[in-house]
PDB file of C-alpha atoms in Angstrom:
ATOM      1  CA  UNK M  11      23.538   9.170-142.815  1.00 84.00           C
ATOM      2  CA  UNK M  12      22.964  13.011-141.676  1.00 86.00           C
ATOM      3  CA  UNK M  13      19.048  12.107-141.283  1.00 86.00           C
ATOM      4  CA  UNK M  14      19.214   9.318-138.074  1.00 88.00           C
ATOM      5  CA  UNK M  15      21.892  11.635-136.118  1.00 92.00           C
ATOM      6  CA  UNK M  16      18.935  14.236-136.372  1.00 87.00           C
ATOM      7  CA  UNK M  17      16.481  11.553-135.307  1.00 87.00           C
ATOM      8  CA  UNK M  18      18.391  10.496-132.588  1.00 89.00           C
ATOM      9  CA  UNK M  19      18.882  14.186-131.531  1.00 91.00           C
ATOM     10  CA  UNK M  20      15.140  14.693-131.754  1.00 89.00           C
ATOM     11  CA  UNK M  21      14.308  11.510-129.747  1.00 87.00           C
ATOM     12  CA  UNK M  22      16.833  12.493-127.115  1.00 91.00           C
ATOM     13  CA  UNK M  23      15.444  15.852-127.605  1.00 91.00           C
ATOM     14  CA  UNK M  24      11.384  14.867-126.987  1.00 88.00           C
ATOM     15  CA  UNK M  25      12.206  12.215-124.437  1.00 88.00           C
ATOM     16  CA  UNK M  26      13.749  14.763-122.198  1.00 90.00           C
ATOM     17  CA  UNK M  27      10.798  16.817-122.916  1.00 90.00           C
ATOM     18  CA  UNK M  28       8.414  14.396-122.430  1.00 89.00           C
ATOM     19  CA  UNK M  29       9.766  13.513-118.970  1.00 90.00           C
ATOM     20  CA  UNK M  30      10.272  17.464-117.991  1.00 92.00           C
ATOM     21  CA  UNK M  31       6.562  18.170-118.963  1.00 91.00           C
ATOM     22  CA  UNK M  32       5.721  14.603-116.811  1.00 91.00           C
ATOM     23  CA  UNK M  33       6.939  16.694-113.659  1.00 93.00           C
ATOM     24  CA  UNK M  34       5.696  19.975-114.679  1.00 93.00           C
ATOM     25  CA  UNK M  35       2.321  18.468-114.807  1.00 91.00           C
ATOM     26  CA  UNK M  36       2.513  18.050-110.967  1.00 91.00           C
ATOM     27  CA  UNK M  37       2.962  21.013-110.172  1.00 94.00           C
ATOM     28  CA  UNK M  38       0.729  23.722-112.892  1.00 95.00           C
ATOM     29  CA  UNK M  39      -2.244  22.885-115.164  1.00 93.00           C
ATOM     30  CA  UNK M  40      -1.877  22.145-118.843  1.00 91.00           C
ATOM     31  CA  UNK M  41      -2.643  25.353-120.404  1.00 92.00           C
ATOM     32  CA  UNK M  42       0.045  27.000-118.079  1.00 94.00           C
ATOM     33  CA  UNK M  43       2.504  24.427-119.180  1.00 91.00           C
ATOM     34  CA  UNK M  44       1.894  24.806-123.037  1.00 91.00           C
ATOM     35  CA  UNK M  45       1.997  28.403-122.491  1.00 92.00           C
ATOM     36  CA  UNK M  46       5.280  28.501-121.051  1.00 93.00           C
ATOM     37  CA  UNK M  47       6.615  25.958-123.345  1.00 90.00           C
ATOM     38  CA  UNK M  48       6.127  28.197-125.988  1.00 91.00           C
ATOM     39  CA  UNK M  49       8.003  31.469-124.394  1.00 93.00           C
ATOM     40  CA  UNK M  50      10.683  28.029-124.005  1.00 91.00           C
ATOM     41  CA  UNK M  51      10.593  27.747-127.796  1.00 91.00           C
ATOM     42  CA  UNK M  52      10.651  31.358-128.493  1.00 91.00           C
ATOM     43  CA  UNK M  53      14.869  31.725-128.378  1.00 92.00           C
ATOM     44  CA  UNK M  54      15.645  28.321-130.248  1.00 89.00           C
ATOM     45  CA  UNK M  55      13.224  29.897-132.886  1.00 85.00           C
ATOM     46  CA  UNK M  56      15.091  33.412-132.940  1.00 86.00           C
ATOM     47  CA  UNK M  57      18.485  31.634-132.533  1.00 87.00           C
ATOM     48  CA  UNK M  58      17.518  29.894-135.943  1.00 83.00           C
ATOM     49  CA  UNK M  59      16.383  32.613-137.717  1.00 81.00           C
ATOM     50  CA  UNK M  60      19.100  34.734-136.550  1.00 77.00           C
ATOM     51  CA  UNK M  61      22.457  32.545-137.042  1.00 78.00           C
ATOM     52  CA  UNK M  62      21.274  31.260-140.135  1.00 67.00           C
ATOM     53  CA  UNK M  63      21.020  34.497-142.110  1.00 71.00           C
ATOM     54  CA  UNK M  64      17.203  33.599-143.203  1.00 71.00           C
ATOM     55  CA  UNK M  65      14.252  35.811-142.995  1.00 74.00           C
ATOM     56  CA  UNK M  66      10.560  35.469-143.060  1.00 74.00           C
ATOM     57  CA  UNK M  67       9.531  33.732-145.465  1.00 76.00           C
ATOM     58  CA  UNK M  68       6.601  35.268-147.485  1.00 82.00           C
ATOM     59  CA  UNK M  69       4.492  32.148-149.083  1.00 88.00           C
ATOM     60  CA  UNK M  70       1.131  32.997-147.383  1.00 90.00           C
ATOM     61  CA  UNK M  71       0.016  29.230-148.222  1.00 92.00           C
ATOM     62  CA  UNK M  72       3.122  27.580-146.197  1.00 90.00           C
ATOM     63  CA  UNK M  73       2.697  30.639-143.832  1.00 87.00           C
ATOM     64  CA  UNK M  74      -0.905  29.631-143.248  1.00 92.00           C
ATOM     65  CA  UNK M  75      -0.043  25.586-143.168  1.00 92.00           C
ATOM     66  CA  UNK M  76       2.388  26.172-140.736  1.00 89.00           C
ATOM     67  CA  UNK M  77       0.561  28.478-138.111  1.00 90.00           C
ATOM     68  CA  UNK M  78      -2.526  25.832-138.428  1.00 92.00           C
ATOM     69  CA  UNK M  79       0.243  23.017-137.827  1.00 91.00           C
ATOM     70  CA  UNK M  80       1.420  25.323-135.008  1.00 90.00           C
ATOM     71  CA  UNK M  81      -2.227  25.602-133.760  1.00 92.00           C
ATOM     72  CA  UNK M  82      -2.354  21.466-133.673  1.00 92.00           C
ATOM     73  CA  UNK M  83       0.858  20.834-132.334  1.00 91.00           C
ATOM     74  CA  UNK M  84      -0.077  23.125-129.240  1.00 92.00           C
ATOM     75  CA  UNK M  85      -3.572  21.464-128.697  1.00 92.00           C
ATOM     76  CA  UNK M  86      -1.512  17.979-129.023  1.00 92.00           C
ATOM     77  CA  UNK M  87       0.709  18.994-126.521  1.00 92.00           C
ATOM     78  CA  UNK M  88      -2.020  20.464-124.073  1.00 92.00           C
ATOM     79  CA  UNK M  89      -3.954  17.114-124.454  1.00 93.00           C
ATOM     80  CA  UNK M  90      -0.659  15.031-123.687  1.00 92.00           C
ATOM     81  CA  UNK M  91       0.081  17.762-120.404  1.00 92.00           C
ATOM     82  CA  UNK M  92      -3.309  16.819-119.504  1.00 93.00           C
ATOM     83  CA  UNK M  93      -2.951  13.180-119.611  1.00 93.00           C
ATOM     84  CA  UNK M  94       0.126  13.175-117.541  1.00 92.00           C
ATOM     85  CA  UNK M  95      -1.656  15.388-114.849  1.00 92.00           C
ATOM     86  CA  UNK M  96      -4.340  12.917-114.806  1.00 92.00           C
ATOM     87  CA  UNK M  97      -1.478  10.428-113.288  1.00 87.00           C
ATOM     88  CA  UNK M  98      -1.455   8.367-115.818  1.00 86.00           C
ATOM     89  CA  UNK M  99       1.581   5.909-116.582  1.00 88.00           C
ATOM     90  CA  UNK M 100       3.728   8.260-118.216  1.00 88.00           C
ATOM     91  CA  UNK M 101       5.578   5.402-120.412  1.00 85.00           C
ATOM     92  CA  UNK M 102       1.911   4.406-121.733  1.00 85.00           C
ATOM     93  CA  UNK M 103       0.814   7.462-122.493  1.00 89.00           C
ATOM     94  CA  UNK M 104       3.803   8.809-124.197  1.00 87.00           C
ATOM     95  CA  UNK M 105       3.959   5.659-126.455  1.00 84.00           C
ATOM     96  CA  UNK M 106       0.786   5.936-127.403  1.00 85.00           C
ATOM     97  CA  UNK M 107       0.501   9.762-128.231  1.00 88.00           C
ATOM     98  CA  UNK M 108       3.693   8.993-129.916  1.00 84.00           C
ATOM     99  CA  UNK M 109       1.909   6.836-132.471  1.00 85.00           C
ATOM    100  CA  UNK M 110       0.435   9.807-133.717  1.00 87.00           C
ATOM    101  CA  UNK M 111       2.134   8.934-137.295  1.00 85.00           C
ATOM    102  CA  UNK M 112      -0.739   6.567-137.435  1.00 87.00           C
ATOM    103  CA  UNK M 113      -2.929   9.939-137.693  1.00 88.00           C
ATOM    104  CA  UNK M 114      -0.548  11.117-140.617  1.00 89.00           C
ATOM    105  CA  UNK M 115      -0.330   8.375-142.929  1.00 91.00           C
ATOM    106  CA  UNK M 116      -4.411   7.945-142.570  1.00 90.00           C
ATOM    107  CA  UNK M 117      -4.839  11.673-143.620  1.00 91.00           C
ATOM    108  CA  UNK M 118      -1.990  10.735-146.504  1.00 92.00           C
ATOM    109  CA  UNK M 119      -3.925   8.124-148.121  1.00 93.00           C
ATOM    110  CA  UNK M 120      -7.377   9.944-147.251  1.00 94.00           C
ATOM    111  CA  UNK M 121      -6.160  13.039-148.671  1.00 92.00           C
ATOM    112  CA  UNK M 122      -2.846  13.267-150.795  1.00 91.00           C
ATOM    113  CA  UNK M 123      -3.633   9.807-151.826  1.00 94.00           C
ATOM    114  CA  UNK M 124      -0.768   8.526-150.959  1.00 93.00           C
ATOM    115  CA  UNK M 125      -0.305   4.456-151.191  1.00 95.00           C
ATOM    116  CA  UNK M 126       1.020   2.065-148.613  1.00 94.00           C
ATOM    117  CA  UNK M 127       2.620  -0.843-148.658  1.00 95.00           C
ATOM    118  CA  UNK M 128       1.688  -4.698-147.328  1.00 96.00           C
ATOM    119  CA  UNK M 129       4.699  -4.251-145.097  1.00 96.00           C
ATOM    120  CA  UNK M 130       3.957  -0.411-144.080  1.00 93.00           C
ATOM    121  CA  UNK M 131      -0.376  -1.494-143.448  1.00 94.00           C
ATOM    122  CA  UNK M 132       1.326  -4.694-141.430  1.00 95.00           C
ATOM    123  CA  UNK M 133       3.446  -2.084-139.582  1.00 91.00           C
ATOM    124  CA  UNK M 134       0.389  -0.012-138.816  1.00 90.00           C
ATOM    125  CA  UNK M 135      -1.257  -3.205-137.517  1.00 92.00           C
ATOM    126  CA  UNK M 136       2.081  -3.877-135.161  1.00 92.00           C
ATOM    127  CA  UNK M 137       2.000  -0.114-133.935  1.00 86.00           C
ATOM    128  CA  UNK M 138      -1.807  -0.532-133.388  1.00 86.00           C
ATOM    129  CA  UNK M 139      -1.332  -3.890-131.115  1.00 89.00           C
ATOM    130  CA  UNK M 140       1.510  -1.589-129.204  1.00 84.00           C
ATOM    131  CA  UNK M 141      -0.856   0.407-127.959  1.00 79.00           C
ATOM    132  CA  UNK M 142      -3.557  -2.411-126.725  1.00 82.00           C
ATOM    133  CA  UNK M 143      -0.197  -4.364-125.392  1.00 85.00           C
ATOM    134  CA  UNK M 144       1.404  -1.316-123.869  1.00 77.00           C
ATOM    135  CA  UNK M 145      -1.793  -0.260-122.196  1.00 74.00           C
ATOM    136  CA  UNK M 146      -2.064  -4.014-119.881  1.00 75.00           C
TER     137      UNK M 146
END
């Protein structure tokens, strides 16, 4: 399927990241890093809007959604900049910021109602004992 050769790329794609940000955490503070990550963002962006012969959308609502998501996704990544400059174990805290679909399905069943599963709640239980295992 199209959908786990675009995981994989993402994974590959964050892990990288992950590891990059890990070593620019050394050597700037967090804000400097996000801020510069960004301008790093800016070409894929324009690349994307560019090649693909799309323009701006004009939905103020998913306009609106997506700058706030924006917004978030920037604190996130200060926060997780921040914990890697504090020398923490950058495995730990990478797995356990990268439970943060824990925070999403929570929201979904607080707020879109959304139902889980006895399999998916035991999954959150295993992803929750991850983090107390990971962190020993």
């Amino acid at each position: 399927a199209r959908w786990i050769l675009y995981s994989l790329l993402a994974a590959l794609a964050w892990g990288g990241w992950a590891m990059l940000s890990k070593l620019g955490s050394r050597e700037i503070p967090a804000d400097t890093m996000q801020f510069l990550s960004t301008l790093g963002m800016l070409p894929v962006g324009a690349s994307l809007l560019g090649t693909s012969g799309r323009r701006l959308e004009r939905n103020l609502r998913g306009t609106l959604f997506s700058m706030i998501g924006g917004g978030l996704s920037a604190a996130g990544i200060v926060a997780l900049i921040a914990a890697y400059r504090s020398g923490g174990n950058t495995g730990v805290i990478t797995v356990t910021t990268g439970l943060y679909p824990m925070v999403t399905v929570a929201l979904a069943v607080s707020f879109l109602k959304e139902r889980l599963t006895r399999k998916q709640i035991a999954g959150l239980a295993l992803a929750a004992a991850a983090i107390v295992m990971f962190s020993w």
